[in-house]
Amino acid sequence: MPDALASRIASSIRDVPDFPHPGILFRDITPVIGDAALFRDVIREMSAPFQEQGIEVVAGIEARGFILGGAIAAALGAGFVPIRKPGRLPRARVRVDYALEYGSDALEAHVDAVSPGARVLLVDDVLATGGTAAAAIELLQRFGATIAGAAFLIELAFLRGRGRVAPADPLVLLRYD
Ligand code: AMP
C-alpha cells in the first residue's frame, strides 16, 4: 500500500462518532471523493492491480460502492453492476439475505446482471465485519460469476472481515488496526 496515498486519504476522511448508531465511529469518505486529485489517485490505485486481470464486470455495493466502483469500471474498460438494498431494482431480481448484529438485511441484483463465468471485481468503500461483502460474493456466485478480486478504500482490520471475502484477497488502500 503506498503510504503517501494512505496518509492523504486518512487526513481527508472525517470521523463521525455515534453515527448512524451509538458506538459506531463512521468514516465519512465524502471529502476524499470531493477532492479531484485525491479521487483520481484513489481510482488509479484501486484499478491498477486489476488492469491485466481480464475484469469484465465491476460490482459495487450500494451506495458508496457505486461511486468508487463506477469510476473503477470506467478505468478498467469493464461494465458496472449495482448491488442494491431490497426494493430498489425495478425488474426481476436475485436476492441474498444476511444477518446483521441486530436483525438482518438483504442485497439484490437484476437476474440478468452478470453472465455465468464472468470475471467480477467487487468494490465497496469500507470492509468492516465483512458481512456485506460476503453476502455480495454469495449473490455473485449465484450467477456463476468468478470472483476475480475485491477492492475497498478502507479496512477496519480489528473487525476481521478479511477472511469473509474469500476467495478474493482484498486490495485495501487504508487500514485501521
Ligand atoms: P460490514 O458488513 O460490517 O463489513 O460493513 C460494511 C458496510 O457498512 C459497507 O457498505 C460500509 O459502507 C458500511 N460501514 C461499516 N462500518 C462503517 C464505518 N465505520 N464507517 C463507514 N461505513 C461503514
GROMACS .gro file of N, CA and C in nm, residues 72-174:
model
  309
   72ILE      N    1  -1.400   0.293  -1.116
   72ILE     CA    2  -1.303   0.184  -1.140
   72ILE      C    3  -1.342   0.107  -1.267
   73ALA      N    4  -1.472   0.082  -1.284
   73ALA     CA    5  -1.519   0.011  -1.405
   73ALA      C    6  -1.477   0.087  -1.531
   74ALA      N    7  -1.496   0.220  -1.530
   74ALA     CA    8  -1.458   0.300  -1.647
   74ALA      C    9  -1.307   0.292  -1.670
   75ALA      N   10  -1.228   0.295  -1.561
   75ALA     CA   11  -1.082   0.289  -1.573
   75ALA      C   12  -1.037   0.154  -1.628
   76LEU      N   13  -1.113   0.048  -1.598
   76LEU     CA   14  -1.075  -0.087  -1.642
   76LEU      C   15  -1.138  -0.125  -1.776
   77GLY      N   16  -1.226  -0.041  -1.829
   77GLY     CA   17  -1.298  -0.080  -1.950
   77GLY      C   18  -1.394  -0.194  -1.924
   78ALA      N   19  -1.449  -0.199  -1.802
   78ALA     CA   20  -1.544  -0.304  -1.762
   78ALA      C   21  -1.684  -0.246  -1.750
   79GLY      N   22  -1.784  -0.334  -1.747
   79GLY     CA   23  -1.920  -0.291  -1.717
   79GLY      C   24  -1.936  -0.273  -1.567
   80PHE      N   25  -2.049  -0.213  -1.528
   80PHE     CA   26  -2.077  -0.193  -1.385
   80PHE      C   27  -2.211  -0.253  -1.350
   81VAL      N   28  -2.215  -0.325  -1.238
   81VAL     CA   29  -2.340  -0.383  -1.187
   81VAL      C   30  -2.366  -0.330  -1.047
   82PRO      N   31  -2.481  -0.265  -1.025
   82PRO     CA   32  -2.515  -0.220  -0.890
   82PRO      C   33  -2.571  -0.335  -0.807
   83ILE      N   34  -2.514  -0.352  -0.687
   83ILE     CA   35  -2.568  -0.447  -0.590
   83ILE      C   36  -2.644  -0.364  -0.488
   84ARG      N   37  -2.777  -0.383  -0.485
   84ARG     CA   38  -2.863  -0.286  -0.417
   84ARG      C   39  -2.931  -0.341  -0.294
   85LYS      N   40  -2.974  -0.248  -0.210
   85LYS     CA   41  -3.058  -0.281  -0.096
   85LYS      C   42  -3.196  -0.324  -0.149
   86PRO      N   43  -3.275  -0.395  -0.070
   86PRO     CA   44  -3.402  -0.451  -0.120
   86PRO      C   45  -3.499  -0.343  -0.169
   87GLY      N   46  -3.572  -0.378  -0.275
   87GLY     CA   47  -3.682  -0.295  -0.321
   87GLY      C   48  -3.644  -0.180  -0.412
   88ARG      N   49  -3.519  -0.170  -0.452
   88ARG     CA   50  -3.475  -0.055  -0.533
   88ARG      C   51  -3.469  -0.088  -0.682
   89LEU      N   52  -3.448  -0.215  -0.715
   89LEU     CA   53  -3.433  -0.251  -0.856
   89LEU      C   54  -3.570  -0.280  -0.917
   90PRO      N   55  -3.593  -0.233  -1.040
   90PRO     CA   56  -3.729  -0.240  -1.095
   90PRO      C   57  -3.766  -0.374  -1.157
   91ARG      N   58  -3.668  -0.455  -1.198
   91ARG     CA   59  -3.703  -0.579  -1.270
   91ARG      C   60  -3.677  -0.701  -1.181
   92ALA      N   61  -3.692  -0.820  -1.240
   92ALA     CA   62  -3.675  -0.945  -1.164
   92ALA      C   63  -3.535  -0.949  -1.103
   93ARG      N   64  -3.528  -0.994  -0.978
   93ARG     CA   65  -3.404  -0.985  -0.900
   93ARG      C   66  -3.363  -1.120  -0.843
   94VAL      N   67  -3.232  -1.129  -0.814
   94VAL     CA   68  -3.178  -1.236  -0.730
   94VAL      C   69  -3.149  -1.171  -0.596
   95ARG      N   70  -3.179  -1.243  -0.486
   95ARG     CA   71  -3.167  -1.183  -0.353
   95ARG      C   72  -3.090  -1.275  -0.259
   96VAL      N   73  -3.007  -1.215  -0.176
   96VAL     CA   74  -2.939  -1.289  -0.069
   96VAL      C   75  -2.966  -1.217   0.062
   97ASP      N   76  -3.019  -1.289   0.161
   97ASP     CA   77  -3.040  -1.233   0.295
   97ASP      C   78  -2.918  -1.263   0.381
   98TYR      N   79  -2.886  -1.170   0.471
   98TYR     CA   80  -2.772  -1.194   0.560
   98TYR      C   81  -2.798  -1.131   0.697
   99ALA      N   82  -2.730  -1.186   0.796
   99ALA     CA   83  -2.752  -1.143   0.935
   99ALA      C   84  -2.668  -1.021   0.967
  100LEU      N   85  -2.724  -0.928   1.042
  100LEU     CA   86  -2.651  -0.816   1.099
  100LEU      C   87  -2.638  -0.839   1.249
  101GLU      N   88  -2.564  -0.751   1.317
  101GLU     CA   89  -2.550  -0.765   1.462
  101GLU      C   90  -2.689  -0.764   1.527
  102TYR      N   91  -2.773  -0.671   1.480
  102TYR     CA   92  -2.913  -0.667   1.525
  102TYR      C   93  -3.000  -0.679   1.400
  103GLY      N   94  -3.065  -0.794   1.383
  103GLY     CA   95  -3.158  -0.810   1.271
  103GLY      C   96  -3.092  -0.867   1.147
  104SER      N   97  -3.148  -0.831   1.031
  104SER     CA   98  -3.097  -0.885   0.905
  104SER      C   99  -3.117  -0.783   0.795
  105ASP      N  100  -3.050  -0.808   0.682
  105ASP     CA  101  -3.063  -0.721   0.566
  105ASP      C  102  -3.055  -0.810   0.442
  106ALA      N  103  -3.061  -0.749   0.326
  106ALA     CA  104  -3.054  -0.827   0.203
  106ALA      C  105  -2.989  -0.743   0.094
  107LEU      N  106  -2.934  -0.812  -0.004
  107LEU     CA  107  -2.878  -0.746  -0.122
  107LEU      C  108  -2.943  -0.810  -0.244
  108GLU      N  109  -2.958  -0.729  -0.349
  108GLU     CA  110  -3.024  -0.777  -0.471
  108GLU      C  111  -2.948  -0.730  -0.595
  109ALA      N  112  -2.962  -0.809  -0.702
  109ALA     CA  113  -2.914  -0.768  -0.834
  109ALA      C  114  -3.017  -0.816  -0.936
  110HIS      N  115  -3.024  -0.748  -1.049
  110HIS     CA  116  -3.114  -0.794  -1.156
  110HIS      C  117  -3.073  -0.934  -1.203
  111VAL      N  118  -3.173  -1.016  -1.239
  111VAL     CA  119  -3.145  -1.156  -1.275
  111VAL      C  120  -3.052  -1.169  -1.395
  112ASP      N  121  -3.049  -1.068  -1.481
  112ASP     CA  122  -2.962  -1.075  -1.600
  112ASP      C  123  -2.838  -0.987  -1.586
  113ALA      N  124  -2.801  -0.954  -1.460
  113ALA     CA  125  -2.693  -0.856  -1.438
  113ALA      C  126  -2.555  -0.911  -1.471
  114VAL      N  127  -2.534  -1.040  -1.447
  114VAL     CA  128  -2.400  -1.099  -1.462
  114VAL      C  129  -2.413  -1.230  -1.539
  115SER      N  130  -2.327  -1.250  -1.640
  115SER     CA  131  -2.329  -1.375  -1.718
  115SER      C  132  -2.251  -1.483  -1.644
  116PRO      N  133  -2.292  -1.610  -1.659
  116PRO     CA  134  -2.216  -1.719  -1.596
  116PRO      C  135  -2.070  -1.715  -1.641
  117GLY      N  136  -1.980  -1.730  -1.545
  117GLY     CA  137  -1.837  -1.732  -1.576
  117GLY      C  138  -1.771  -1.596  -1.585
  118ALA      N  139  -1.851  -1.488  -1.580
  118ALA     CA  140  -1.793  -1.352  -1.591
  118ALA      C  141  -1.692  -1.329  -1.479
  119ARG      N  142  -1.583  -1.259  -1.513
  119ARG     CA  143  -1.481  -1.225  -1.413
  119ARG      C  144  -1.520  -1.091  -1.349
  120VAL      N  145  -1.549  -1.099  -1.220
  120VAL     CA  146  -1.607  -0.984  -1.149
  120VAL      C  147  -1.512  -0.932  -1.042
  121LEU      N  148  -1.501  -0.799  -1.033
  121LEU     CA  149  -1.430  -0.732  -0.925
  121LEU      C  150  -1.535  -0.668  -0.834
  122LEU      N  151  -1.532  -0.704  -0.706
  122LEU     CA  152  -1.626  -0.648  -0.608
  122LEU      C  153  -1.565  -0.523  -0.544
  123VAL      N  154  -1.644  -0.415  -0.533
  123VAL     CA  155  -1.592  -0.288  -0.480
  123VAL      C  156  -1.688  -0.232  -0.374
  124ASP      N  157  -1.630  -0.187  -0.263
  124ASP     CA  158  -1.707  -0.108  -0.165
  124ASP      C  159  -1.612  -0.011  -0.096
  125ASP      N  160  -1.669   0.080  -0.017
  125ASP     CA  161  -1.583   0.180   0.049
  125ASP      C  162  -1.515   0.123   0.172
  126VAL      N  163  -1.591   0.051   0.257
  126VAL     CA  164  -1.538   0.006   0.386
  126VAL      C  165  -1.559  -0.145   0.401
  127LEU      N  166  -1.451  -0.215   0.436
  127LEU     CA  167  -1.461  -0.356   0.478
  127LEU      C  168  -1.457  -0.354   0.630
  128ALA      N  169  -1.570  -0.386   0.692
  128ALA     CA  170  -1.579  -0.384   0.839
  128ALA      C  171  -1.586  -0.529   0.887
  129THR      N  172  -1.704  -0.578   0.924
  129THR     CA  173  -1.713  -0.719   0.966
  129THR      C  174  -1.707  -0.815   0.847
  130GLY      N  175  -1.727  -0.763   0.728
  130GLY     CA  176  -1.724  -0.847   0.608
  130GLY      C  177  -1.857  -0.910   0.574
  131GLY      N  178  -1.960  -0.887   0.656
  131GLY     CA  179  -2.090  -0.948   0.630
  131GLY      C  180  -2.153  -0.903   0.499
  132THR      N  181  -2.140  -0.774   0.470
  132THR     CA  182  -2.198  -0.720   0.346
  132THR      C  183  -2.125  -0.777   0.224
  133ALA      N  184  -1.991  -0.774   0.232
  133ALA     CA  185  -1.912  -0.825   0.118
  133ALA      C  186  -1.935  -0.975   0.099
  134ALA      N  187  -1.946  -1.050   0.208
  134ALA     CA  188  -1.971  -1.195   0.197
  134ALA      C  189  -2.105  -1.221   0.129
  135ALA      N  190  -2.206  -1.141   0.165
  135ALA     CA  191  -2.338  -1.157   0.102
  135ALA      C  192  -2.332  -1.121  -0.046
  136ALA      N  193  -2.256  -1.017  -0.079
  136ALA     CA  194  -2.241  -0.977  -0.221
  136ALA      C  195  -2.171  -1.087  -0.300
  137ILE      N  196  -2.071  -1.150  -0.239
  137ILE     CA  197  -1.999  -1.259  -0.307
  137ILE      C  198  -2.094  -1.377  -0.327
  138GLU      N  199  -2.174  -1.409  -0.225
  138GLU     CA  200  -2.272  -1.519  -0.240
  138GLU      C  201  -2.370  -1.489  -0.354
  139LEU      N  202  -2.413  -1.363  -0.360
  139LEU     CA  203  -2.505  -1.321  -0.468
  139LEU      C  204  -2.440  -1.341  -0.604
  140LEU      N  205  -2.316  -1.295  -0.618
  140LEU     CA  206  -2.245  -1.305  -0.747
  140LEU      C  207  -2.220  -1.452  -0.783
  141GLN      N  208  -2.196  -1.534  -0.682
  141GLN     CA  209  -2.173  -1.676  -0.709
  141GLN      C  210  -2.301  -1.746  -0.756
  142ARG      N  211  -2.417  -1.693  -0.716
  142ARG     CA  212  -2.545  -1.747  -0.766
  142ARG      C  213  -2.554  -1.735  -0.918
  143PHE      N  214  -2.486  -1.633  -0.973
  143PHE     CA  215  -2.484  -1.613  -1.118
  143PHE      C  216  -2.380  -1.702  -1.186
  144GLY      N  217  -2.299  -1.772  -1.106
  144GLY     CA  218  -2.188  -1.848  -1.162
  144GLY      C  219  -2.070  -1.760  -1.198
  145ALA      N  220  -2.065  -1.640  -1.138
  145ALA     CA  221  -1.953  -1.548  -1.166
  145ALA      C  222  -1.825  -1.599  -1.103
  146THR      N  223  -1.713  -1.557  -1.159
  146THR     CA  224  -1.581  -1.580  -1.099
  146THR      C  225  -1.543  -1.453  -1.023
  147ILE      N  226  -1.519  -1.467  -0.892
  147ILE     CA  227  -1.478  -1.351  -0.813
  147ILE      C  228  -1.327  -1.332  -0.837
  148ALA      N  229  -1.295  -1.240  -0.926
  148ALA     CA  230  -1.155  -1.221  -0.966
  148ALA      C  231  -1.081  -1.131  -0.870
  149GLY      N  232  -1.154  -1.057  -0.785
  149GLY     CA  233  -1.089  -0.970  -0.688
  149GLY      C  234  -1.190  -0.891  -0.609
  150ALA      N  235  -1.138  -0.825  -0.506
  150ALA     CA  236  -1.222  -0.736  -0.424
  150ALA      C  237  -1.135  -0.617  -0.385
  151ALA      N  238  -1.194  -0.497  -0.385
  151ALA     CA  239  -1.118  -0.376  -0.354
  151ALA      C  240  -1.202  -0.286  -0.265
  152PHE      N  241  -1.136  -0.236  -0.159
  152PHE     CA  242  -1.201  -0.147  -0.062
  152PHE      C  243  -1.109  -0.028  -0.039
  153LEU      N  244  -1.169   0.087  -0.018
  153LEU     CA  245  -1.088   0.204   0.017
  153LEU      C  246  -1.031   0.186   0.157
  154ILE      N  247  -1.113   0.138   0.250
  154ILE     CA  248  -1.076   0.129   0.392
  154ILE      C  249  -1.104  -0.011   0.444
  155GLU      N  250  -1.014  -0.060   0.530
  155GLU     CA  251  -1.039  -0.184   0.605
  155GLU      C  252  -1.032  -0.154   0.754
  156LEU      N  253  -1.136  -0.193   0.826
  156LEU     CA  254  -1.133  -0.186   0.973
  156LEU      C  255  -1.084  -0.323   1.019
  157ALA      N  256  -0.950  -0.337   1.023
  157ALA     CA  257  -0.888  -0.470   1.035
  157ALA      C  258  -0.924  -0.539   1.165
  158PHE      N  259  -0.951  -0.460   1.271
  158PHE     CA  260  -0.982  -0.518   1.402
  158PHE      C  261  -1.116  -0.592   1.401
  159LEU      N  262  -1.197  -0.571   1.298
  159LEU     CA  263  -1.325  -0.643   1.288
  159LEU      C  264  -1.312  -0.774   1.209
  160ARG      N  265  -1.194  -0.797   1.156
  160ARG     CA  266  -1.159  -0.926   1.094
  160ARG      C  267  -1.255  -0.968   0.982
  161GLY      N  268  -1.290  -0.874   0.896
  161GLY     CA  269  -1.377  -0.907   0.784
  161GLY      C  270  -1.304  -0.972   0.667
  162ARG      N  271  -1.172  -0.957   0.665
  162ARG     CA  272  -1.092  -1.001   0.550
  162ARG      C  273  -1.116  -1.148   0.516
  163GLY      N  274  -1.123  -1.232   0.619
  163GLY     CA  275  -1.140  -1.376   0.597
  163GLY      C  276  -1.274  -1.410   0.533
  164ARG      N  277  -1.370  -1.317   0.541
  164ARG     CA  278  -1.504  -1.347   0.489
  164ARG      C  279  -1.518  -1.313   0.341
  165VAL      N  280  -1.417  -1.248   0.282
  165VAL     CA  281  -1.428  -1.216   0.140
  165VAL      C  282  -1.355  -1.318   0.052
  166ALA      N  283  -1.311  -1.430   0.113
  166ALA     CA  284  -1.251  -1.537   0.034
  166ALA      C  285  -1.348  -1.576  -0.078
  167PRO      N  286  -1.301  -1.615  -0.197
  167PRO     CA  287  -1.163  -1.645  -0.230
  167PRO      C  288  -1.079  -1.522  -0.266
  168ALA      N  289  -1.137  -1.405  -0.269
  168ALA     CA  290  -1.058  -1.288  -0.307
  168ALA      C  291  -0.968  -1.244  -0.191
  169ASP      N  292  -0.845  -1.200  -0.223
  169ASP     CA  293  -0.756  -1.139  -0.124
  169ASP      C  294  -0.770  -0.990  -0.146
  170PRO      N  295  -0.845  -0.920  -0.062
  170PRO     CA  296  -0.887  -0.785  -0.099
  170PRO      C  297  -0.773  -0.683  -0.104
  171LEU      N  298  -0.783  -0.595  -0.202
  171LEU     CA  299  -0.698  -0.477  -0.209
  171LEU      C  300  -0.758  -0.370  -0.117
  172VAL      N  301  -0.675  -0.310  -0.035
  172VAL     CA  302  -0.721  -0.205   0.058
  172VAL      C  303  -0.621  -0.091   0.053
  173LEU      N  304  -0.669   0.034   0.045
  173LEU     CA  305  -0.575   0.147   0.041
  173LEU      C  306  -0.541   0.201   0.179
  174LEU      N  307  -0.633   0.190   0.275
  174LEU     CA  308  -0.606   0.242   0.410
  174LEU      C  309  -0.663   0.146   0.512
   0.00000   0.00000   0.00000
